[in-house]
């Protein structure tokens, strides 16, 4: 437990450093004085009115994306065993907190580099230092319809999402502090660099690669990072018998798992709807429609094919069908017709069922299906944007490969390094006992599980 | 289980048909090109600014109405036994998905017919075919303050609500696929036709019948449809003893039931607030106030009368008091004074307690009280709109009768038909075992219920 | 149980009185006729456009603050034992309902008195009587960017928050009806008077005391009221051994406790963001950023220091770290730089851990840590507004003392009075059995706890 200091301390040190570095600037970044504000209100122009509405929408959308973290936490813990619930919840609070802080420290300015960006890599610094940016929007039109603050927080919520995806796949056997270190690296460094390629003016964007709200940039990235982590980590004890045949390990609480999916669906309206980056009525309206129909068709399709394959109306598959539809629609929710949205969602719902069964069979133990939902369906959605959307198929394929390969390879490397230095897997005894007792000395439901 | 294909397949087939029918139109319905968009931003007029804000509000409100589905799912599963939890959650995901898809396929254009509507019935088609409508708003003022996309998704969320209400009343003994077929018919056909009478320019609207956000159009409709379904279905095994005396069957998880009611209350701000159909400050503000006071007074009243009758402070009754207040206020939330809102809500809270006890006593087994909350209080709210609101009492009575009778009669007929063709009730063994094992081969809480 | 009538009846009587007093005014407070509305749309000015957006934001923010009540209910019940769950949920629905109704009856007009306010105390009346205020905004600019309705509902949601805080600290041993009476007094009378000092033009505001969204006005007020109530009430049975050594009483459901904290965090974007009182892009954007970083740093800090002290990664402490960061940032979220926000949040996260351990040790039994989270960190946040924010430190100290002393002293007095008249604590037998059976004759999870 004393290791806590060793790994969390540097992060906090960095944080304090940044805060004190900013020292005298504490009072520097201020909103305009009351006089300026009065002038501002007097001078409200038509254009600024659209700016205000759009800015408000992005903030509300950011709060909705935050709800996705609630959804992930509920889904993951619901689909795992009760003896690991505290651990999963703890990790989820760490991930969102870490995502916000590292994005402020380095992520934001790495992902959105200045004009001199070479297209591949440029390390950024503390987002708060650039106080000019905070103000410029007041004096001149930057072409954006949101304040600098707003842009930061909306994108920061996305950053944390990428890391959350991994959390589910590695549940029930990963060491807490190893997960934390890996998360810091993934969300603080790797994600912003990869993101800059498509959204920060990088090489993929320059070649016309299209990924509206992040089927690849966020979801497939998280999914293939999860795949790498699972490969390094190995399956849970008891998941496969001596012959390698998978055994179902049922989740302990499908009510909160279902709640999680409902909350994710809700949050996705902010994730996709906010990615319009303004409040354009037709654009945002269309995104709400395509997102809804994508999710609904994903659920429908999973509800249709699952009983045909598994001979039962499996709820977990239905939940994953919803999420698959959402991930699939994400890359082109802004341009698809309603009919195409249904097709993309329905195909996602079919893919996810096959993919989950496939990974389960070949020994990739992913308790929540994150690799299939986010990885495979993220790739499918990105390709669909080249088929029915506005992307060119060739560059969509290149982009898919780039995100899949880089997320997988870098994560494999980093996580192997973490394994080498501090180990990644709890002992067999700890795993059997459950991480809640082993790592936290707590149980999530002491009264329901009879002290087990 | 193979029956899945038989019943879900047609829906999916329709879906694919619609999608392919739209085939070449996939690229057809597009937002204006970049040039047009730039012009659009340049030409933003005052009016358009109000349009943009109003449109955004309706989209956010649609997302909030979506949260009501989360609330219904939690409430229903919490108030039922754990052995039927998976089944209830599965049905809820089906209902919202089905509601969205059928509303796109036929519902929207049935509910909002063109000018040539005879006032009673006009079958509509795929909402996406009419791509002119998607664009018209850009070229001319339609008088509405929202885009076509936005109108569709807001109304689609309402459509799914009507079907969700039934789900609770029939819980714990209905066959999964029979419920699905009934839902498709109810939400895809019956609801939009009945809705067109009041909101689509039909005969009730023409005669001055008023139902602001749907106390009758949505809630009473769902409530009386539920009553019909319960009558066809019969009570749960063990609910009544040999002498017909009701026995309490307590819900398994009041925490998530309470969560559900909180989420419903939250979502209702979108349900009622969005029904203003624009962002008029006084109108939306008033609706928030009346909705809040209606819910609070409903809770208060139920908390007052329940201990007097039952000699205990029953939580389920308090929850139903909140919902009763919300349903009651819905028909006139836009015009009531705060004081009248409190009265309407408080009376709802009293009515719901009496109504639940009454139905329980006469052998109508409604596990969640849906018939009383949505049916009876929906009717009360519609009448209240004639007493303190702007409706004329006579036509309010006619409207109440129309919705109660039609919802009941048509549902009775359809559900009897479903019973005839495929049966509606699981076997006694399946009911005792629980639908989760029988229909889904899964348990919601395998660790808490000891494998039961 | 018959006592219900005795205590709830007066509230309902008052309610009905108010409603009927308003009698003929039922139809009086109306939105403008259609003609006026058409003119209104025609005459929309730039200024009014900002008004409309700002008004909409405050309404959405009010709905988000409502979600905080959902969060409190989940957090409190999750951190308590299952045998008191129904009781806690019941109390939470009572608190929000009571908060809304009493704020309408007397609270709003007490907290925002007219110009003749002496700065200390002025009793207000029914908010709905003043129908001029409902309309004035249409005819002239009041300088506010929200309708009267909107102001009321946003502030009413805050009022209920103050009472909810107490609910957690007194959980598991307080008499239901005594809690209700205390709540009515606290939220109906004491809170609005204390609030008027800072937000209603009172003596603290006149002297430059600053508390942006209520670190002291709402949170510390609730926290010190909770301290007083806990002192009068005494610790739960079994919490301390014969030597006064504290024993951990673990919560029964950390999943919903974690859900509660996620929902509180989400709702806080409305609590702080709405407190800007308009939709100013930079202001609201900044508040979202500082609120996010405050919460994240609070979590980080608690996750760092807890393992050092307790030798385990305690989830409850992490949850309280999040809330501490949020409470701390609340007084100055509008002016802090991102770096200062991180510092304030991180210090809150450290304080809360120490404070919870301290109160636990000295015999103050607070099941959810409400005194530390809201009281102590509320005071810290208010002081921080004098260190890094725009308040003057001296007056910040005076304000902190004023709220701490008044909340504590008046609550102590009132709660002692309640104790004298009707008792405040359930019998030892009832406490051992659980309040759910004793007060409600119900169990929250009859199937999970084996009928216990």
Short mmCIF file of C-alpha atoms in Angstrom, two decimals, chain A residues 119-382:
data_model
loop_
_atom_site.label_atom_id
_atom_site.label_comp_id
_atom_site.label_asym_id
_atom_site.label_seq_id
_atom_site.Cartn_x
_atom_site.Cartn_y
_atom_site.Cartn_z
CA UNK A 119 1.50 16.33 -38.41
CA UNK A 120 2.80 13.48 -36.28
CA UNK A 121 4.01 14.58 -32.88
CA UNK A 122 4.31 17.73 -30.88
CA UNK A 123 4.38 17.71 -27.11
CA UNK A 124 2.22 20.35 -25.49
CA UNK A 125 2.29 21.95 -22.05
CA UNK A 126 -0.07 23.23 -19.36
CA UNK A 127 -3.25 24.51 -20.98
CA UNK A 128 -3.63 27.32 -18.47
CA UNK A 129 -0.36 29.04 -19.33
CA UNK A 130 -1.69 30.26 -22.61
CA UNK A 131 -3.80 32.99 -21.11
CA UNK A 132 -3.90 34.90 -24.37
CA UNK A 133 -6.10 32.19 -25.77
CA UNK A 134 -8.55 32.64 -22.93
CA UNK A 135 -9.10 36.21 -23.98
CA UNK A 136 -8.65 36.33 -27.73
CA UNK A 137 -12.13 35.16 -28.39
CA UNK A 138 -13.39 38.33 -26.75
CA UNK A 139 -11.50 40.64 -29.01
CA UNK A 140 -11.64 38.88 -32.34
CA UNK A 141 -13.47 36.12 -34.11
CA UNK A 142 -11.41 32.96 -34.13
CA UNK A 143 -13.96 31.22 -36.32
CA UNK A 144 -14.92 28.90 -33.50
CA UNK A 145 -18.25 29.13 -31.79
CA UNK A 146 -17.02 28.36 -28.31
CA UNK A 147 -14.75 29.82 -25.67
CA UNK A 148 -11.31 28.37 -25.02
CA UNK A 149 -12.50 27.12 -21.62
CA UNK A 150 -15.37 25.30 -23.26
CA UNK A 151 -13.22 23.65 -25.87
CA UNK A 152 -10.88 22.39 -23.17
CA UNK A 153 -13.52 20.84 -20.95
CA UNK A 154 -15.44 19.21 -23.81
CA UNK A 155 -12.28 17.61 -25.17
CA UNK A 156 -11.05 16.67 -21.69
CA UNK A 157 -14.20 14.63 -21.11
CA UNK A 158 -13.44 12.75 -24.34
CA UNK A 159 -9.87 12.06 -23.27
CA UNK A 160 -10.97 10.33 -20.11
CA UNK A 161 -13.36 8.17 -22.15
CA UNK A 162 -10.53 6.49 -24.01
CA UNK A 163 -9.01 5.26 -20.76
CA UNK A 164 -12.28 4.11 -19.28
CA UNK A 165 -12.73 1.60 -22.08
CA UNK A 166 -9.58 -0.25 -21.05
CA UNK A 167 -10.75 -0.42 -17.47
CA UNK A 168 -13.59 -2.80 -18.26
CA UNK A 169 -11.52 -5.28 -20.24
CA UNK A 170 -8.85 -5.70 -17.57
CA UNK A 171 -11.31 -5.91 -14.68
CA UNK A 172 -11.10 -8.49 -11.90
CA UNK A 173 -7.35 -9.28 -12.05
CA UNK A 174 -5.28 -6.15 -12.66
CA UNK A 175 -3.17 -4.55 -9.95
CA UNK A 176 -4.62 -1.23 -8.91
CA UNK A 177 -1.44 0.84 -9.06
CA UNK A 178 -0.26 -0.74 -12.30
CA UNK A 179 -3.57 0.21 -13.85
CA UNK A 180 -3.18 3.74 -12.57
CA UNK A 181 0.28 4.17 -14.03
CA UNK A 182 -0.83 2.73 -17.37
CA UNK A 183 -3.84 5.05 -17.39
CA UNK A 184 -1.72 8.12 -16.78
CA UNK A 185 0.53 7.23 -19.71
CA UNK A 186 -2.29 6.25 -22.06
CA UNK A 187 -4.57 9.18 -21.46
CA UNK A 188 -1.86 11.73 -20.74
CA UNK A 189 0.41 10.99 -23.67
CA UNK A 190 -0.65 8.39 -26.20
CA UNK A 191 -4.25 9.43 -26.75
CA UNK A 192 -3.54 13.13 -27.34
CA UNK A 193 -0.79 12.36 -29.84
CA UNK A 194 -2.97 9.92 -31.77
CA UNK A 195 -5.86 12.33 -31.53
CA UNK A 196 -3.83 15.17 -33.02
CA UNK A 197 -3.56 13.23 -36.26
CA UNK A 198 -7.28 13.59 -36.97
CA UNK A 199 -8.54 16.49 -34.89
CA UNK A 200 -5.41 18.60 -34.39
CA UNK A 201 -4.47 19.14 -38.01
CA UNK A 202 -2.26 16.05 -38.34
CA UNK A 203 -1.39 13.75 -41.22
CA UNK A 204 -4.70 11.86 -41.29
CA UNK A 205 -6.78 15.03 -41.31
CA UNK A 206 -4.58 16.45 -44.05
CA UNK A 207 -5.37 13.39 -46.18
CA UNK A 208 -9.11 13.64 -45.74
CA UNK A 209 -9.59 10.96 -43.12
CA UNK A 210 -12.93 11.53 -41.46
CA UNK A 211 -14.00 10.53 -37.96
CA UNK A 212 -16.80 12.79 -36.82
CA UNK A 213 -16.99 12.13 -33.08
CA UNK A 214 -14.39 9.44 -32.66
CA UNK A 215 -15.36 5.89 -33.68
CA UNK A 216 -11.63 5.37 -34.18
CA UNK A 217 -10.02 8.34 -32.43
CA UNK A 218 -11.70 7.53 -29.11
CA UNK A 219 -13.43 4.15 -29.22
CA UNK A 220 -11.28 1.93 -31.42
CA UNK A 221 -8.25 3.52 -29.77
CA UNK A 222 -9.55 2.42 -26.39
CA UNK A 223 -10.64 -0.95 -27.70
CA UNK A 224 -7.29 -1.97 -29.16
CA UNK A 225 -5.42 -0.63 -26.16
CA UNK A 226 -7.70 -2.91 -24.14
CA UNK A 227 -6.84 -5.84 -26.40
CA UNK A 228 -3.12 -5.29 -25.80
CA UNK A 229 -3.61 -5.03 -22.06
CA UNK A 230 -5.70 -8.21 -21.97
CA UNK A 231 -3.05 -10.11 -23.93
CA UNK A 232 -0.32 -9.06 -21.51
CA UNK A 233 -2.54 -9.74 -18.52
CA UNK A 234 -4.10 -13.09 -19.45
CA UNK A 235 -7.60 -14.34 -18.68
CA UNK A 236 -9.21 -14.45 -15.25
CA UNK A 237 -8.65 -17.59 -13.21
CA UNK A 238 -11.38 -20.11 -13.91
CA UNK A 239 -12.45 -18.46 -17.16
CA UNK A 240 -11.06 -21.33 -19.25
CA UNK A 241 -10.99 -25.02 -18.38
CA UNK A 242 -8.03 -27.30 -18.98
CA UNK A 243 -8.99 -27.68 -22.62
CA UNK A 244 -9.27 -23.95 -23.12
CA UNK A 245 -13.06 -24.02 -23.26
CA UNK A 246 -14.54 -20.74 -22.01
CA UNK A 247 -16.82 -20.75 -18.99
CA UNK A 248 -19.35 -17.98 -18.44
CA UNK A 249 -18.60 -15.80 -15.40
CA UNK A 250 -21.88 -13.98 -14.90
CA UNK A 251 -21.98 -10.37 -13.74
CA UNK A 252 -23.31 -9.76 -10.26
CA UNK A 253 -25.82 -6.98 -10.90
CA UNK A 254 -27.55 -6.64 -14.25
CA UNK A 255 -29.79 -3.85 -12.96
CA UNK A 256 -26.91 -1.44 -12.61
CA UNK A 257 -25.32 -2.78 -15.80
CA UNK A 258 -28.55 -1.87 -17.61
CA UNK A 259 -28.59 1.48 -15.84
CA UNK A 260 -25.06 2.01 -17.12
CA UNK A 261 -26.09 1.42 -20.72
CA UNK A 262 -29.04 3.77 -20.40
CA UNK A 263 -26.71 6.45 -19.03
CA UNK A 264 -24.19 5.81 -21.79
CA UNK A 265 -26.91 6.18 -24.41
CA UNK A 266 -28.00 9.46 -22.80
CA UNK A 267 -24.44 10.74 -22.60
CA UNK A 268 -23.85 9.85 -26.23
CA UNK A 269 -26.23 12.63 -27.28
CA UNK A 270 -23.64 14.96 -25.82
CA UNK A 271 -20.71 13.02 -27.24
CA UNK A 272 -22.04 13.06 -30.80
CA UNK A 273 -24.28 16.11 -30.58
CA UNK A 274 -21.55 18.24 -29.05
CA UNK A 275 -19.09 17.17 -31.73
CA UNK A 276 -20.98 19.38 -34.17
CA UNK A 277 -19.07 22.09 -32.27
CA UNK A 278 -21.91 24.55 -32.59
CA UNK A 279 -25.70 24.66 -32.19
CA UNK A 280 -26.60 24.52 -35.89
CA UNK A 281 -30.22 23.34 -35.75
CA UNK A 282 -30.15 20.93 -38.68
CA UNK A 283 -26.75 19.53 -37.84
CA UNK A 284 -27.36 18.85 -34.18
CA UNK A 285 -30.88 17.68 -34.91
CA UNK A 286 -29.63 15.19 -37.47
CA UNK A 287 -26.98 13.88 -35.10
CA UNK A 288 -29.62 13.23 -32.44
CA UNK A 289 -31.72 11.31 -34.96
CA UNK A 290 -28.90 9.20 -36.43
CA UNK A 291 -27.51 8.48 -32.95
CA UNK A 292 -30.93 7.36 -31.72
CA UNK A 293 -31.64 5.17 -34.72
CA UNK A 294 -28.13 3.70 -34.64
CA UNK A 295 -28.51 2.68 -31.01
CA UNK A 296 -32.04 1.33 -31.48
CA UNK A 297 -31.07 -0.70 -34.55
CA UNK A 298 -28.02 -2.06 -32.79
CA UNK A 299 -30.24 -3.27 -29.97
CA UNK A 300 -32.77 -4.72 -32.41
CA UNK A 301 -30.17 -6.58 -34.38
CA UNK A 302 -28.50 -8.03 -31.28
CA UNK A 303 -31.93 -9.04 -29.97
CA UNK A 304 -32.57 -10.81 -33.26
CA UNK A 305 -29.32 -12.70 -33.79
CA UNK A 306 -28.51 -13.61 -30.20
CA UNK A 307 -31.52 -15.94 -29.72
CA UNK A 308 -30.69 -17.57 -33.06
CA UNK A 309 -27.13 -18.32 -31.93
CA UNK A 310 -27.37 -18.73 -28.16
CA UNK A 311 -30.98 -20.01 -28.02
CA UNK A 312 -31.80 -17.41 -25.39
CA UNK A 313 -32.64 -13.73 -25.23
CA UNK A 314 -29.42 -12.67 -23.56
CA UNK A 315 -29.57 -9.27 -21.85
CA UNK A 316 -25.81 -8.64 -21.88
CA UNK A 317 -25.80 -9.06 -25.64
CA UNK A 318 -28.71 -6.64 -25.99
CA UNK A 319 -26.80 -4.11 -23.89
CA UNK A 320 -23.75 -4.56 -26.07
CA UNK A 321 -25.95 -4.21 -29.13
CA UNK A 322 -27.00 -0.76 -27.98
CA UNK A 323 -23.40 0.28 -27.38
CA UNK A 324 -22.24 -1.24 -30.65
CA UNK A 325 -24.84 0.77 -32.53
CA UNK A 326 -23.69 3.91 -30.77
CA UNK A 327 -19.99 3.30 -31.42
CA UNK A 328 -20.72 2.44 -35.05
CA UNK A 329 -22.71 5.58 -35.78
CA UNK A 330 -20.19 7.88 -34.14
CA UNK A 331 -17.86 8.36 -37.11
CA UNK A 332 -20.55 9.64 -39.45
CA UNK A 333 -23.52 10.67 -37.33
CA UNK A 334 -23.33 14.13 -38.88
CA UNK A 335 -23.89 13.10 -42.49
CA UNK A 336 -25.78 9.81 -42.59
CA UNK A 337 -29.40 9.64 -43.64
CA UNK A 338 -31.77 8.06 -41.13
CA UNK A 339 -31.94 4.90 -43.23
CA UNK A 340 -28.17 4.60 -43.45
CA UNK A 341 -27.96 5.19 -39.71
CA UNK A 342 -30.25 2.23 -39.15
CA UNK A 343 -28.14 0.06 -41.42
CA UNK A 344 -24.88 1.03 -39.75
CA UNK A 345 -26.37 0.42 -36.32
CA UNK A 346 -27.95 -2.91 -37.25
CA UNK A 347 -24.71 -4.18 -38.76
CA UNK A 348 -22.88 -3.10 -35.60
CA UNK A 349 -25.37 -5.06 -33.53
CA UNK A 350 -24.68 -8.20 -35.55
CA UNK A 351 -20.91 -7.71 -35.54
CA UNK A 352 -20.70 -7.24 -31.82
CA UNK A 353 -22.41 -10.54 -31.03
CA UNK A 354 -20.11 -12.49 -33.33
CA UNK A 355 -17.05 -10.61 -32.13
CA UNK A 356 -17.74 -11.20 -28.44
CA UNK A 357 -18.26 -14.92 -29.02
CA UNK A 358 -15.11 -15.04 -31.14
CA UNK A 359 -12.80 -13.37 -28.63
CA UNK A 360 -14.29 -15.44 -25.85
CA UNK A 361 -13.51 -18.59 -27.77
CA UNK A 362 -9.91 -17.76 -28.68
CA UNK A 363 -8.91 -17.08 -25.10
CA UNK A 364 -9.17 -13.30 -24.97
CA UNK A 365 -11.00 -12.74 -21.68
CA UNK A 366 -12.82 -9.41 -21.80
CA UNK A 367 -15.42 -9.33 -19.01
CA UNK A 368 -17.49 -6.51 -20.48
CA UNK A 369 -16.93 -7.00 -24.21
CA UNK A 370 -15.02 -3.72 -24.52
CA UNK A 371 -12.72 -4.93 -27.30
CA UNK A 372 -15.66 -5.92 -29.49
CA UNK A 373 -17.90 -2.97 -28.69
CA UNK A 374 -15.30 -0.22 -28.93
CA UNK A 375 -12.50 -1.80 -30.98
CA UNK A 376 -14.24 -3.85 -33.65
CA UNK A 377 -17.38 -1.72 -33.95
CA UNK A 378 -15.27 1.44 -33.82
CA UNK A 379 -13.39 0.21 -36.84
CA UNK A 380 -16.62 -0.76 -38.57
CA UNK A 381 -18.09 2.68 -37.93
CA UNK A 382 -15.00 4.37 -39.34
#
